[in-house]
Coordinates of C-alpha atoms in Angstrom, one line a residue:
Chain A
M1 CA 10.9 19.4 6.7
F2 CA 8.1 21.6 7.0
K3 CA 10.2 24.7 6.3
I4 CA 11.9 23.0 3.0
I5 CA 7.8 22.5 2.0
R6 CA 6.8 25.9 3.1
D7 CA 9.8 27.5 0.9
L8 CA 9.1 25.3 -2.1
L9 CA 5.6 26.3 -2.4
R10 CA 6.4 30.0 -2.0
F11 CA 9.3 29.6 -4.6
N12 CA 8.4 27.1 -6.9
I13 CA 6.0 27.6 -9.2
E14 CA 5.6 24.0 -10.5
F15 CA 5.4 22.4 -6.8
A16 CA 2.3 25.0 -6.2
V17 CA 0.5 24.1 -8.9
G18 CA 1.6 20.3 -8.9
T19 CA 0.2 20.4 -5.1
L20 CA -2.5 21.7 -5.6
I21 CA -3.7 19.7 -8.8
T22 CA -2.7 16.5 -6.5
L23 CA -4.4 17.4 -3.7
A24 CA -7.8 18.4 -5.3
I25 CA -7.4 14.8 -6.7
V26 CA -7.0 13.1 -3.7
G27 CA -9.8 15.5 -1.9
L28 CA -12.1 14.0 -4.7
S29 CA -11.0 10.7 -4.0
V30 CA -11.5 10.8 -0.3
L31 CA -15.0 12.2 -0.8
S32 CA -16.1 8.8 -2.9
F33 CA -16.2 7.5 0.9
F34 CA -19.5 9.7 1.3
S35 CA -21.0 8.4 -2.2
P36 CA -24.9 7.9 -2.3
Y37 CA -24.3 4.4 -4.1
P38 CA -22.0 1.7 -4.0
A39 CA -19.3 2.2 -6.5
E40 CA -20.0 -1.2 -8.1
D41 CA -23.7 -1.0 -8.5
I42 CA -24.9 -0.1 -11.8
Y43 CA -28.5 1.5 -12.6
V44 CA -28.9 3.4 -9.8
V45 CA -29.7 6.9 -11.6
A46 CA -31.3 7.4 -14.7
P47 CA -29.1 7.0 -17.8
D48 CA -27.4 9.1 -20.1
V49 CA -28.3 12.3 -18.5
P50 CA -26.4 15.1 -19.5
P51 CA -24.7 17.7 -16.9
S52 CA -27.1 19.4 -14.9
W53 CA -27.6 20.9 -11.3
E54 CA -28.9 17.3 -10.4
Y55 CA -26.1 15.3 -11.6
W56 CA -23.1 17.7 -12.2
L57 CA -21.0 15.8 -14.2
G58 CA -23.9 13.7 -15.9
T59 CA -24.9 10.2 -15.4
T60 CA -23.3 7.0 -17.6
S61 CA -25.5 4.7 -19.9
R62 CA -24.7 2.1 -17.1
G63 CA -27.0 4.2 -14.8
Q64 CA -24.1 5.6 -13.1
D65 CA -23.7 8.9 -11.6
V66 CA -20.3 10.0 -13.1
F67 CA -19.1 12.3 -10.5
W68 CA -19.5 9.6 -7.7
Q69 CA -18.3 6.9 -10.1
M70 CA -15.4 9.4 -10.8
A71 CA -14.8 9.7 -7.2
A72 CA -14.4 6.3 -6.7
A73 CA -12.1 5.0 -9.6
L74 CA -9.9 7.8 -8.9
R75 CA -9.7 6.7 -5.4
N76 CA -9.0 2.9 -6.6
T77 CA -6.4 4.6 -9.3
L78 CA -4.5 6.5 -6.7
L79 CA -4.5 3.4 -4.2
F80 CA -3.0 1.2 -7.2
G81 CA -0.5 3.6 -8.0
L82 CA 0.4 4.0 -4.2
A83 CA 0.8 0.3 -4.3
V84 CA 2.8 -0.4 -6.7
A85 CA 4.9 2.4 -5.8
A86 CA 5.5 1.4 -2.5
L87 CA 6.2 -2.0 -3.6
S88 CA 8.9 -1.4 -6.1
R89 CA 10.4 1.1 -3.8
V90 CA 11.5 -1.8 -1.7
I91 CA 12.8 -3.8 -4.6
S92 CA 14.7 -0.6 -6.1
L93 CA 16.0 0.7 -2.9
T94 CA 17.5 -2.9 -1.8
V95 CA 19.0 -3.4 -5.4
G96 CA 20.1 0.1 -5.8
L97 CA 21.9 0.4 -2.5
V98 CA 23.6 -2.8 -2.3
S99 CA 24.6 -2.8 -5.7
G100 CA 26.1 0.5 -5.2
Y101 CA 27.6 -0.3 -2.0
M102 CA 29.0 -3.7 -2.8
G103 CA 30.2 -3.1 -5.9
G104 CA 32.3 -5.7 -7.7
M105 CA 30.7 -8.8 -8.6
T106 CA 27.4 -8.2 -6.8
D107 CA 27.2 -5.0 -8.7
R108 CA 27.7 -6.9 -11.7
V109 CA 25.3 -9.7 -11.2
L110 CA 22.7 -7.3 -10.1
M111 CA 23.0 -4.7 -12.9
S112 CA 23.0 -7.4 -15.7
I113 CA 19.2 -8.3 -14.1
N114 CA 18.6 -4.8 -13.5
D115 CA 19.1 -3.7 -17.3
T116 CA 17.4 -6.8 -18.6
F117 CA 14.4 -5.8 -16.8
I118 CA 14.5 -2.3 -18.3
I119 CA 15.0 -3.5 -21.8
I120 CA 12.2 -6.2 -21.9
P121 CA 8.9 -4.9 -23.4
L122 CA 6.4 -5.3 -20.0
F123 CA 3.8 -4.7 -22.1
P124 CA 3.3 -7.8 -23.8
I125 CA 4.3 -9.8 -20.8
L126 CA 1.2 -8.1 -18.6
V127 CA -1.1 -8.9 -21.6
L128 CA 0.2 -12.5 -21.2
F129 CA -0.2 -12.5 -17.9
Y130 CA -3.8 -11.2 -18.1
F131 CA -4.1 -14.0 -20.6
V132 CA -3.1 -16.7 -18.4
M133 CA -5.1 -15.3 -15.0
R134 CA -8.4 -14.2 -16.8
D135 CA -11.3 -14.5 -14.2
S136 CA -8.7 -14.6 -11.0
M137 CA -7.1 -11.5 -12.1
S138 CA -7.7 -9.0 -9.5
W139 CA -6.4 -5.5 -8.3
V140 CA -4.5 -6.5 -6.2
L141 CA -2.3 -9.3 -8.3
L142 CA -1.8 -6.7 -11.0
A143 CA -0.5 -4.4 -8.6
V144 CA 1.9 -7.0 -7.3
I145 CA 2.9 -7.9 -10.8
M146 CA 3.5 -4.3 -12.1
A147 CA 5.9 -3.9 -8.6
A148 CA 7.7 -6.9 -9.4
L149 CA 8.3 -5.6 -13.3
G150 CA 8.9 -1.7 -12.6
W151 CA 11.6 -1.3 -10.4
A152 CA 14.7 -1.6 -12.8
Y153 CA 15.1 2.5 -14.0
D154 CA 15.2 3.6 -10.4
A155 CA 17.6 1.1 -9.1
R156 CA 19.8 2.1 -11.4
L157 CA 19.2 5.9 -10.2
I158 CA 19.4 5.0 -6.8
R159 CA 22.7 2.7 -7.3
S160 CA 24.4 5.7 -9.2
V161 CA 23.8 8.1 -5.8
A162 CA 24.8 5.1 -3.5
M163 CA 28.4 4.6 -5.6
S164 CA 29.0 8.5 -5.0
L165 CA 28.1 8.1 -1.2
R166 CA 30.5 4.8 -0.9
T167 CA 33.8 7.2 -1.6
R168 CA 32.6 10.0 0.7
E169 CA 34.7 10.5 4.1
F170 CA 31.4 9.7 6.4
T171 CA 31.5 6.2 4.8
Q172 CA 35.0 5.2 5.3
Q173 CA 34.7 6.6 8.9
S174 CA 31.8 4.1 9.6
I175 CA 33.6 1.3 8.4
F176 CA 36.2 2.1 10.9
S177 CA 34.1 2.4 13.4
G178 CA 33.0 -1.1 12.7
M179 CA 29.4 -0.7 11.3
S180 CA 28.4 -3.7 9.1
P181 CA 27.4 -3.2 5.5
R182 CA 23.8 -3.7 6.2
Q183 CA 24.0 -0.9 8.6
I184 CA 25.7 1.4 6.9
M185 CA 23.7 0.8 4.0
T186 CA 20.4 1.5 6.3
Q187 CA 21.4 4.2 8.9
E188 CA 23.8 6.2 6.8
H189 CA 23.2 5.7 3.3
L190 CA 19.7 5.4 3.0
P191 CA 19.0 9.1 4.4
Y192 CA 20.7 10.5 1.7
V193 CA 18.8 8.5 -1.0
L194 CA 15.4 9.5 0.4
P195 CA 14.6 12.3 -1.7
I196 CA 15.3 10.5 -4.9
V197 CA 13.3 7.6 -3.5
F198 CA 10.2 10.4 -3.3
S199 CA 10.7 11.7 -6.8
T200 CA 11.1 8.0 -8.5
T201 CA 7.6 7.2 -6.3
L202 CA 5.9 10.1 -8.4
N203 CA 7.2 8.9 -11.5
N204 CA 6.9 5.0 -10.9
M205 CA 2.9 5.8 -10.2
N206 CA 2.5 7.8 -13.1
W207 CA 3.9 4.9 -15.0
S208 CA 1.6 2.4 -13.4
I209 CA -1.5 4.6 -13.4
G210 CA -0.8 5.0 -17.3
M211 CA -0.2 1.3 -17.5
E212 CA -3.5 0.1 -15.9
V213 CA -5.3 2.8 -18.0
T214 CA -3.5 1.5 -21.1
L215 CA -4.5 -2.1 -20.2
S216 CA -8.2 -1.4 -19.1
V217 CA -9.5 0.4 -22.1
L218 CA -8.1 -2.8 -23.9
G219 CA -10.5 -4.7 -21.4
F220 CA -7.2 -6.6 -19.6
T221 CA -7.8 -6.2 -16.4
D222 CA -10.4 -6.6 -13.9
I223 CA -12.9 -4.6 -15.3
N224 CA -15.3 -4.8 -12.3
T225 CA -13.5 -2.4 -10.0
P226 CA -14.1 0.9 -10.6
T227 CA -10.8 2.5 -11.8
I228 CA -10.3 5.6 -14.1
G229 CA -9.4 2.7 -16.7
S230 CA -12.2 0.4 -16.6
M231 CA -14.5 3.7 -16.7
L232 CA -13.3 4.2 -20.1
Y233 CA -13.4 0.3 -20.8
W234 CA -17.1 0.4 -20.2
A235 CA -17.6 3.7 -21.7
N236 CA -15.7 2.5 -24.9
Q237 CA -18.3 -0.9 -24.9
H238 CA -21.3 1.5 -24.9
T239 CA -19.7 3.6 -27.9
A240 CA -20.1 6.9 -25.8
L241 CA -18.4 8.9 -28.1
V242 CA -20.3 7.9 -31.1
A243 CA -23.7 8.0 -28.9
G244 CA -22.9 11.7 -27.8
V245 CA -22.3 10.8 -24.2
W246 CA -19.3 12.5 -24.1
W247 CA -19.5 13.5 -20.5
W248 CA -18.6 9.8 -19.8
I249 CA -15.4 9.9 -21.5
A250 CA -14.2 13.3 -21.0
W251 CA -14.6 13.9 -17.3
P252 CA -12.1 10.8 -16.3
V253 CA -9.7 11.5 -19.4
I254 CA -9.5 15.3 -17.9
A255 CA -8.8 13.7 -14.6
V256 CA -6.5 11.6 -15.2
M257 CA -4.7 13.9 -17.0
L258 CA -4.4 16.6 -14.4
L259 CA -3.5 13.8 -12.0
F260 CA -0.4 12.8 -14.3
I261 CA 0.6 16.5 -15.0
G262 CA 0.3 17.2 -11.0
L263 CA 2.4 14.3 -9.8
Y264 CA 4.3 15.0 -13.3
L265 CA 5.1 18.9 -11.7
L266 CA 5.8 17.4 -8.3
A267 CA 8.6 15.2 -9.8
T268 CA 10.3 17.4 -11.4
A269 CA 10.1 20.4 -8.7
L270 CA 11.4 17.7 -6.4
N271 CA 14.3 16.7 -8.8
E272 CA 15.4 20.6 -9.2
Y273 CA 15.2 20.6 -5.5
I274 CA 17.8 17.7 -5.4
D275 CA 20.0 18.9 -8.1
P276 CA 20.1 22.9 -7.5
R277 CA 22.2 23.3 -10.7
S278 CA 19.1 23.4 -12.6
R279 CA 17.4 25.9 -10.5
L280 CA 20.3 28.1 -11.3
S281 CA 20.1 28.3 -14.6
R282 CA 16.2 28.5 -14.1
M283 CA 16.6 31.5 -12.6
G284 CA 18.2 33.2 -15.4
G285 CA 21.8 32.8 -14.5
T286 CA 23.1 32.8 -18.2
A287 CA 22.2 33.4 -21.6
Chain B
M1 CA 39.7 -1.5 -31.7
R2 CA 40.1 -3.8 -28.9
T3 CA 38.2 -1.6 -26.4
Y4 CA 35.6 -1.8 -28.9
A5 CA 35.4 -5.4 -29.2
A6 CA 35.4 -5.8 -25.4
Y7 CA 32.3 -3.3 -25.4
L8 CA 30.4 -5.8 -28.5
A9 CA 31.3 -8.6 -26.2
K10 CA 29.6 -7.3 -23.7
R11 CA 26.4 -5.8 -24.9
L12 CA 25.9 -9.4 -27.0
M13 CA 26.2 -11.0 -23.5
Q14 CA 23.8 -8.5 -22.5
F15 CA 21.1 -9.1 -25.2
A16 CA 21.8 -12.7 -24.8
L17 CA 20.8 -12.7 -21.1
V18 CA 17.8 -10.2 -21.7
V19 CA 16.3 -12.9 -24.6
F20 CA 17.0 -15.7 -22.1
I21 CA 15.4 -14.1 -19.1
G22 CA 12.5 -12.6 -21.1
I23 CA 11.3 -16.2 -23.0
N24 CA 11.6 -18.0 -20.1
L25 CA 9.4 -15.3 -18.2
T26 CA 6.8 -16.1 -20.8
Y27 CA 7.3 -19.4 -20.4
L28 CA 6.9 -19.6 -16.9
I29 CA 3.8 -17.4 -16.9
S30 CA 2.3 -19.4 -19.7
H31 CA 2.6 -22.7 -18.0
S32 CA 1.5 -21.5 -14.9
T33 CA -2.1 -21.2 -16.5
P34 CA -5.2 -23.2 -15.7
I35 CA -6.3 -22.9 -19.1
D36 CA -5.5 -26.1 -21.2
P37 CA -5.0 -24.9 -25.0
V38 CA -5.2 -28.5 -26.4
E39 CA -8.8 -28.9 -24.7
Q40 CA -9.8 -25.8 -25.7
T41 CA -8.8 -26.1 -29.3
I42 CA -10.7 -29.5 -29.3
S43 CA -13.7 -28.0 -28.2
A44 CA -13.6 -25.4 -30.4
L45 CA -13.2 -27.9 -33.4
T46 CA -15.9 -30.4 -32.3
S47 CA -18.4 -28.1 -31.4
F48 CA -19.8 -28.4 -34.9
G49 CA -21.2 -32.2 -36.1
N50 CA -20.3 -35.3 -34.4
T51 CA -16.8 -36.5 -33.8
S52 CA -15.9 -40.1 -32.8
P53 CA -14.3 -40.6 -29.3
E54 CA -11.2 -42.2 -31.2
A55 CA -11.1 -39.3 -33.6
I56 CA -11.1 -36.9 -30.5
E57 CA -8.4 -39.1 -28.6
T58 CA -5.8 -38.9 -31.7
M59 CA -6.5 -35.3 -32.4
R60 CA -5.4 -34.9 -28.6
Q61 CA -2.4 -36.6 -29.2
S62 CA -1.6 -34.8 -32.2
L63 CA -2.3 -31.5 -30.6
R64 CA -0.4 -32.3 -27.6
E65 CA 2.7 -32.6 -30.2
L66 CA 1.6 -29.4 -31.9
Y67 CA 1.7 -27.4 -29.0
G68 CA 4.6 -28.6 -27.3
M69 CA 2.8 -30.0 -24.2
S70 CA 3.5 -33.9 -24.3
G71 CA 6.4 -35.3 -22.3
T72 CA 8.0 -34.2 -18.8
P73 CA 8.2 -30.8 -17.7
L74 CA 11.9 -30.8 -18.9
E75 CA 11.0 -32.6 -22.1
Q76 CA 8.8 -30.1 -22.4
Y77 CA 10.9 -26.7 -21.3
L78 CA 13.6 -28.3 -24.0
S79 CA 11.4 -28.6 -26.5
F80 CA 9.8 -25.2 -26.4
W81 CA 13.4 -23.9 -26.7
S82 CA 14.6 -26.0 -29.9
R83 CA 11.1 -24.7 -31.5
I84 CA 11.7 -21.2 -30.6
A85 CA 15.2 -20.8 -31.6
V86 CA 13.6 -22.0 -35.3
G87 CA 10.8 -19.6 -34.6
D88 CA 8.2 -22.5 -34.4
F89 CA 5.4 -21.9 -32.4
G90 CA 2.9 -24.2 -33.7
P91 CA -0.5 -23.5 -35.2
S92 CA -2.7 -20.3 -34.2
L93 CA -6.3 -21.8 -33.0
S94 CA -8.2 -18.7 -33.9
A95 CA -7.0 -19.0 -37.7
F96 CA -6.3 -22.6 -37.6
P97 CA -4.2 -24.5 -38.8
T98 CA -2.2 -21.5 -40.2
P99 CA 1.2 -21.4 -38.6
V100 CA 1.7 -18.8 -35.8
S101 CA 4.9 -17.6 -37.5
E102 CA 3.3 -16.9 -40.2
L103 CA 0.6 -14.4 -39.1
I104 CA 3.3 -12.6 -37.3
L105 CA 5.7 -12.3 -40.1
R106 CA 2.7 -10.6 -42.2
A107 CA 2.1 -8.3 -39.0
L108 CA 5.6 -7.3 -38.2
P109 CA 6.9 -5.1 -41.3
W110 CA 3.5 -2.9 -40.5
T111 CA 4.6 -2.2 -37.1
I112 CA 8.6 -1.7 -37.7
G113 CA 7.8 0.5 -40.2
L114 CA 5.4 2.4 -38.5
L115 CA 7.3 2.3 -35.0
V116 CA 10.9 3.3 -36.9
V117 CA 9.7 6.1 -38.7
A118 CA 7.5 7.3 -36.1
T119 CA 9.6 6.9 -33.3
L120 CA 12.6 8.5 -34.9
I121 CA 10.6 11.6 -36.1
A122 CA 9.7 12.2 -32.9
W123 CA 13.0 11.8 -31.4
L124 CA 14.6 14.2 -34.2
L125 CA 12.0 16.9 -33.6
G126 CA 12.1 16.5 -30.1
N127 CA 15.6 16.7 -29.4
L128 CA 15.9 19.9 -32.0
L129 CA 13.3 22.0 -30.7
G130 CA 14.1 20.9 -26.9
G131 CA 17.7 21.9 -27.7
L132 CA 16.9 25.2 -29.3
A133 CA 14.3 25.9 -26.4
G134 CA 17.1 25.2 -23.6
Y135 CA 19.3 27.6 -25.1
Y136 CA 17.6 30.4 -26.6
R137 CA 15.3 30.5 -23.4
R138 CA 13.8 33.9 -23.9
N139 CA 12.0 32.8 -27.4
R140 CA 8.6 33.1 -26.7
V141 CA 7.5 30.4 -29.3
L142 CA 9.7 28.1 -28.0
K143 CA 8.6 28.7 -24.3
A144 CA 4.8 28.4 -26.1
L145 CA 5.7 24.9 -27.3
G146 CA 7.6 24.1 -23.7
L147 CA 3.9 24.7 -22.5
V148 CA 2.6 22.6 -25.1
A149 CA 5.4 19.7 -24.5
M150 CA 4.1 19.9 -21.3
G151 CA 0.8 18.9 -21.5
L152 CA 1.2 16.8 -24.3
H153 CA 4.1 14.6 -22.3
P154 CA 1.9 12.7 -19.4
M155 CA -0.9 12.5 -21.8
P156 CA -1.8 8.6 -22.4
Y157 CA -0.9 7.5 -26.1
Y158 CA -5.0 6.5 -26.9
V159 CA -6.3 10.0 -25.8
V160 CA -4.4 11.7 -28.7
A161 CA -5.5 9.2 -30.9
F162 CA -9.2 9.4 -30.2
V163 CA -8.7 13.2 -30.4
L164 CA -7.2 12.7 -34.4
L165 CA -9.7 10.2 -34.8
V166 CA -12.7 12.6 -34.3
L167 CA -10.6 15.6 -36.0
F168 CA -10.2 14.0 -38.8
G169 CA -12.5 11.1 -39.1
F170 CA -15.7 13.3 -38.3
L171 CA -14.8 16.9 -38.8
W172 CA -12.6 17.3 -41.2
P173 CA -12.4 14.0 -43.2
V174 CA -9.4 13.9 -45.4
L175 CA -7.1 11.2 -43.9
P176 CA -8.1 7.5 -44.4
I177 CA -8.9 6.7 -40.0
S178 CA -8.6 2.6 -40.7
G179 CA -6.5 -0.4 -42.4
G180 CA -2.9 -0.1 -43.3
S181 CA -3.9 0.6 -47.1
G182 CA -6.5 1.1 -49.2
M183 CA -9.3 -2.1 -49.8
A184 CA -9.1 -1.7 -54.1
V185 CA -5.5 -1.2 -53.9
Q186 CA -3.3 -4.2 -54.9
Q187 CA -0.4 -5.1 -52.3
G188 CA 2.7 -5.1 -54.2
F189 CA 5.7 -3.1 -55.3
S190 CA 3.5 -0.4 -57.0
F191 CA 3.4 3.3 -56.6
A192 CA -0.5 3.1 -56.0
F193 CA 0.5 0.5 -53.1
A194 CA 2.7 2.8 -51.8
Y195 CA 0.9 6.0 -51.6
S196 CA -1.8 4.1 -49.5
V197 CA 0.2 2.7 -47.2
F198 CA 1.8 6.4 -46.8
I199 CA -1.7 7.9 -46.7
H200 CA -2.9 5.2 -43.9
S201 CA 0.3 5.4 -41.8
L202 CA -0.3 9.3 -41.5
L203 CA -3.0 9.3 -38.5
P204 CA -1.3 6.6 -36.7
A205 CA 2.2 7.8 -36.6
L206 CA 1.2 11.6 -36.0
S207 CA -0.3 10.1 -32.4
L208 CA 2.8 8.9 -31.9
V209 CA 4.9 11.4 -32.9
L210 CA 2.8 14.3 -30.7
V211 CA 2.9 12.6 -27.4
G212 CA 6.8 10.9 -28.2
M213 CA 8.0 14.3 -29.0
G214 CA 6.8 16.0 -25.9
G215 CA 8.8 13.8 -23.7
W216 CA 12.0 14.2 -25.8
F217 CA 11.4 18.3 -25.8
L218 CA 11.3 18.3 -22.3
G219 CA 14.5 16.3 -21.7
M220 CA 16.4 18.0 -24.2
R221 CA 15.5 21.4 -22.9
A222 CA 16.6 20.2 -19.2
L223 CA 20.0 18.8 -20.2
V224 CA 20.9 22.0 -22.4
S225 CA 20.0 24.2 -19.8
N226 CA 22.1 22.4 -17.4
I227 CA 24.9 22.5 -19.8
V228 CA 24.7 25.9 -20.8
T229 CA 26.0 27.0 -17.2
E230 CA 29.1 24.4 -17.5
D231 CA 32.3 26.4 -17.5
Y232 CA 33.5 25.2 -21.1
V233 CA 30.3 26.8 -22.5
V234 CA 30.5 29.9 -20.8
Y235 CA 34.7 30.4 -21.8
A236 CA 33.3 29.8 -25.3
E237 CA 31.0 32.5 -25.2
L238 CA 33.4 35.0 -23.3
G239 CA 36.3 33.7 -26.2
G240 CA 33.9 35.0 -28.7
V241 CA 33.4 31.7 -30.5
D242 CA 30.1 31.8 -33.0
R243 CA 27.1 31.1 -31.1
H244 CA 25.9 28.6 -34.0
R245 CA 29.2 26.7 -33.5
I246 CA 28.6 26.6 -29.7
L247 CA 25.1 25.4 -29.8
T248 CA 25.7 22.3 -32.0
S249 CA 29.2 21.1 -31.3
Y250 CA 29.4 22.5 -27.7
V251 CA 25.8 21.9 -26.3
M252 CA 23.8 19.6 -28.2
R253 CA 26.3 17.1 -29.1
N254 CA 27.1 16.1 -25.2
A255 CA 23.4 16.8 -24.5
L256 CA 22.5 13.9 -27.1
V257 CA 24.6 10.9 -25.2
P258 CA 21.6 10.4 -22.6
Q259 CA 19.2 11.0 -25.3
V260 CA 20.2 8.3 -27.2
T261 CA 20.4 5.7 -24.1
G262 CA 16.7 7.1 -23.8
L263 CA 15.9 6.1 -27.5
A264 CA 17.0 3.1 -27.0
M265 CA 15.0 2.4 -23.8
S266 CA 12.0 4.1 -24.7
L267 CA 11.6 1.2 -27.6
G268 CA 10.5 -1.1 -25.2
A269 CA 8.0 1.6 -24.0
I270 CA 6.8 2.7 -27.6
F271 CA 5.5 -0.5 -28.0
T272 CA 3.1 -0.5 -25.9
G273 CA 2.1 3.0 -27.4
A274 CA 2.0 1.2 -30.6
I275 CA -0.6 -1.7 -29.4
I276 CA -3.4 0.8 -28.8
T277 CA -2.5 3.1 -31.6
E278 CA -3.1 0.2 -34.0
E279 CA -6.3 -1.0 -32.0
V280 CA -7.5 2.4 -32.3
F281 CA -6.7 3.0 -36.1
G282 CA -7.1 -0.9 -36.9
Y283 CA -3.8 -0.8 -38.3
P284 CA -2.5 -4.5 -39.4
G285 CA 0.3 -4.5 -37.2
I286 CA 1.4 -6.9 -34.1
G287 CA -0.5 -5.1 -31.5
S288 CA -3.7 -5.7 -33.6
L289 CA -2.6 -9.2 -33.7
L290 CA -1.9 -9.7 -29.8
V291 CA -5.5 -7.8 -28.8
D292 CA -7.3 -10.0 -31.0
A293 CA -5.6 -12.8 -30.2
V294 CA -6.3 -12.3 -26.4
H295 CA -9.8 -11.8 -27.0
A296 CA -10.0 -14.8 -29.5
G297 CA -8.4 -16.9 -26.8
D298 CA -5.6 -18.0 -28.8
Y299 CA -2.8 -19.5 -26.5
S300 CA -0.1 -19.8 -29.2
L301 CA -0.4 -17.0 -30.9
V302 CA -0.3 -14.6 -27.6
L303 CA 2.7 -16.9 -26.4
G304 CA 4.5 -16.1 -29.7
V305 CA 3.8 -12.4 -30.2
T306 CA 5.4 -11.9 -26.6
S307 CA 8.5 -13.9 -27.4
V308 CA 9.1 -12.0 -31.0
S309 CA 8.3 -8.6 -29.2
I310 CA 11.1 -9.6 -26.6
V311 CA 13.7 -10.5 -29.2
A312 CA 12.4 -7.5 -31.7
V313 CA 13.1 -4.9 -29.0
S314 CA 16.2 -6.4 -27.8
T315 CA 17.7 -6.5 -30.9
A316 CA 16.5 -2.7 -31.7
V317 CA 18.1 -1.8 -28.1
L318 CA 21.5 -3.7 -29.2
V319 CA 21.9 -2.3 -32.5
I320 CA 21.4 1.7 -30.5
D321 CA 24.3 0.5 -28.2
L322 CA 26.5 -0.5 -30.7
L323 CA 26.0 2.3 -32.6
Y324 CA 26.6 4.4 -29.2
P325 CA 30.3 4.7 -29.0
L326 CA 30.3 6.4 -32.2
L327 CA 28.6 9.5 -30.8
D328 CA 30.4 9.2 -27.6
P329 CA 34.0 8.0 -27.4
R330 CA 34.4 7.9 -23.4
V331 CA 31.9 4.8 -23.3
Q332 CA 34.5 2.2 -25.0
V333 CA 37.0 2.9 -22.4
E334 CA 34.6 2.5 -19.4

């Protein structure tokens, strides 16, 4: 495991850069635990101060220090992404493994439901959900809903791997040695699928964070919890760009873009590790 | 021909299932609400002036009918379906008594026009450039494009939209930054109107194309660089087949197959982008309608837009799925 990571860091530039960016963002979000101000409080510092030695990234029109506000926002955004990814992994792994291994009718039924979730436009449904929940809409509730909606694409990917594992000899051997389907799926197939689960986790985090930011910018989430999305929402509400308070919008946008790029690079590097054929062509094997 | 019929039947079933589950989902969510749209409408309508208690009671009865909230839960569910089937979503609350269906019909052409054009342009350009970048991997320009695509791809739609807004709205004001057509231009079949619509769609379309293209570019480049290492391409090169021909009919054609599936699936996601884009540019489409409806607390309008977008997106996916076998003959056999 550590050897793999070391080699990836040394030979795969995407993995190295992705790790660096992601670690920097995680480090910043951990700093939020040492914040001198509670993240929810407003008017704790002088408003509208441009970036300076005292306030490195400036302050907002609501009297918050952008640096500490952003650290707390990044922490919540990251936790949100992780929560959605972890919850939806459970669903996609179960559906993918069962569907791929069982085949037949089980597979057909599960995949019909799966394809439905891939096609249905989720955004209007999320908006509808906010509309009916409104005041009781919380960070945790949104994470649960997004996890319940966003597992389908990865389930299909996991299923395709499980299907090929099923035809391998060791699966036959496990069946003959009397293992139950549940045992085969959890003990034999799961370890093979885990690398894919890592890379889909990263992609799923990108998706859920992007969705959260989009919903928040329109004001369709719990806007009182500091996240990158709610920071942008408040900046928009105070027309920060028109008022010339550019640092209120620029820093969180830069931070979330770096996070997107970091996670994306890590996912690509992992995909390449899983499918070495693409590595070969990258090294310039042909044309 | 028989295989295509089987394929058609399968896809139509899928379409019916998507619409059925989707609409049920909206019904379930909307009926778990703690807000009562009828009481909301009444308080909105009676906030000015005095209305007698009897009149309010009559109003309550007729509103319950209008919103389909009278009778037992089963009756409500059945009446919901029978009304949805004919596209009747009841009256809008924020534009009372205009029917929701009328508001949606007015907004739909704008969104569909903008989305279809922007999505197709992004798809075509992204795949073409991505394919070239995957095949001619030493080309400097294409390498630079790859870096740009890498930066654009994970960017949220509205960031690009904001940047375009600042660039063309304030720094170099040559394009209109808001609305679907000029205020002074009469809507109808005239050259002036068509030109106005075109000019107004440029910025929102550009923001959609820029972000969308990055994804297609990266996907196509990865696919092509995989295919280039396949044996049949190497043989063709050794056999001296024209490079142009290898690129178009050996490499691109095979790489396009997964990209077409991607196109179908991204239509659902691109709807998300359109909502923000429309909101930023004040475009009179379905996205702006939805956002305004949520802010106005317009229950039936939100429900109507959600249902219509589910049907619209699944129809688009169905159409692409039906065209799919023309590109990849293997699909029919499966």
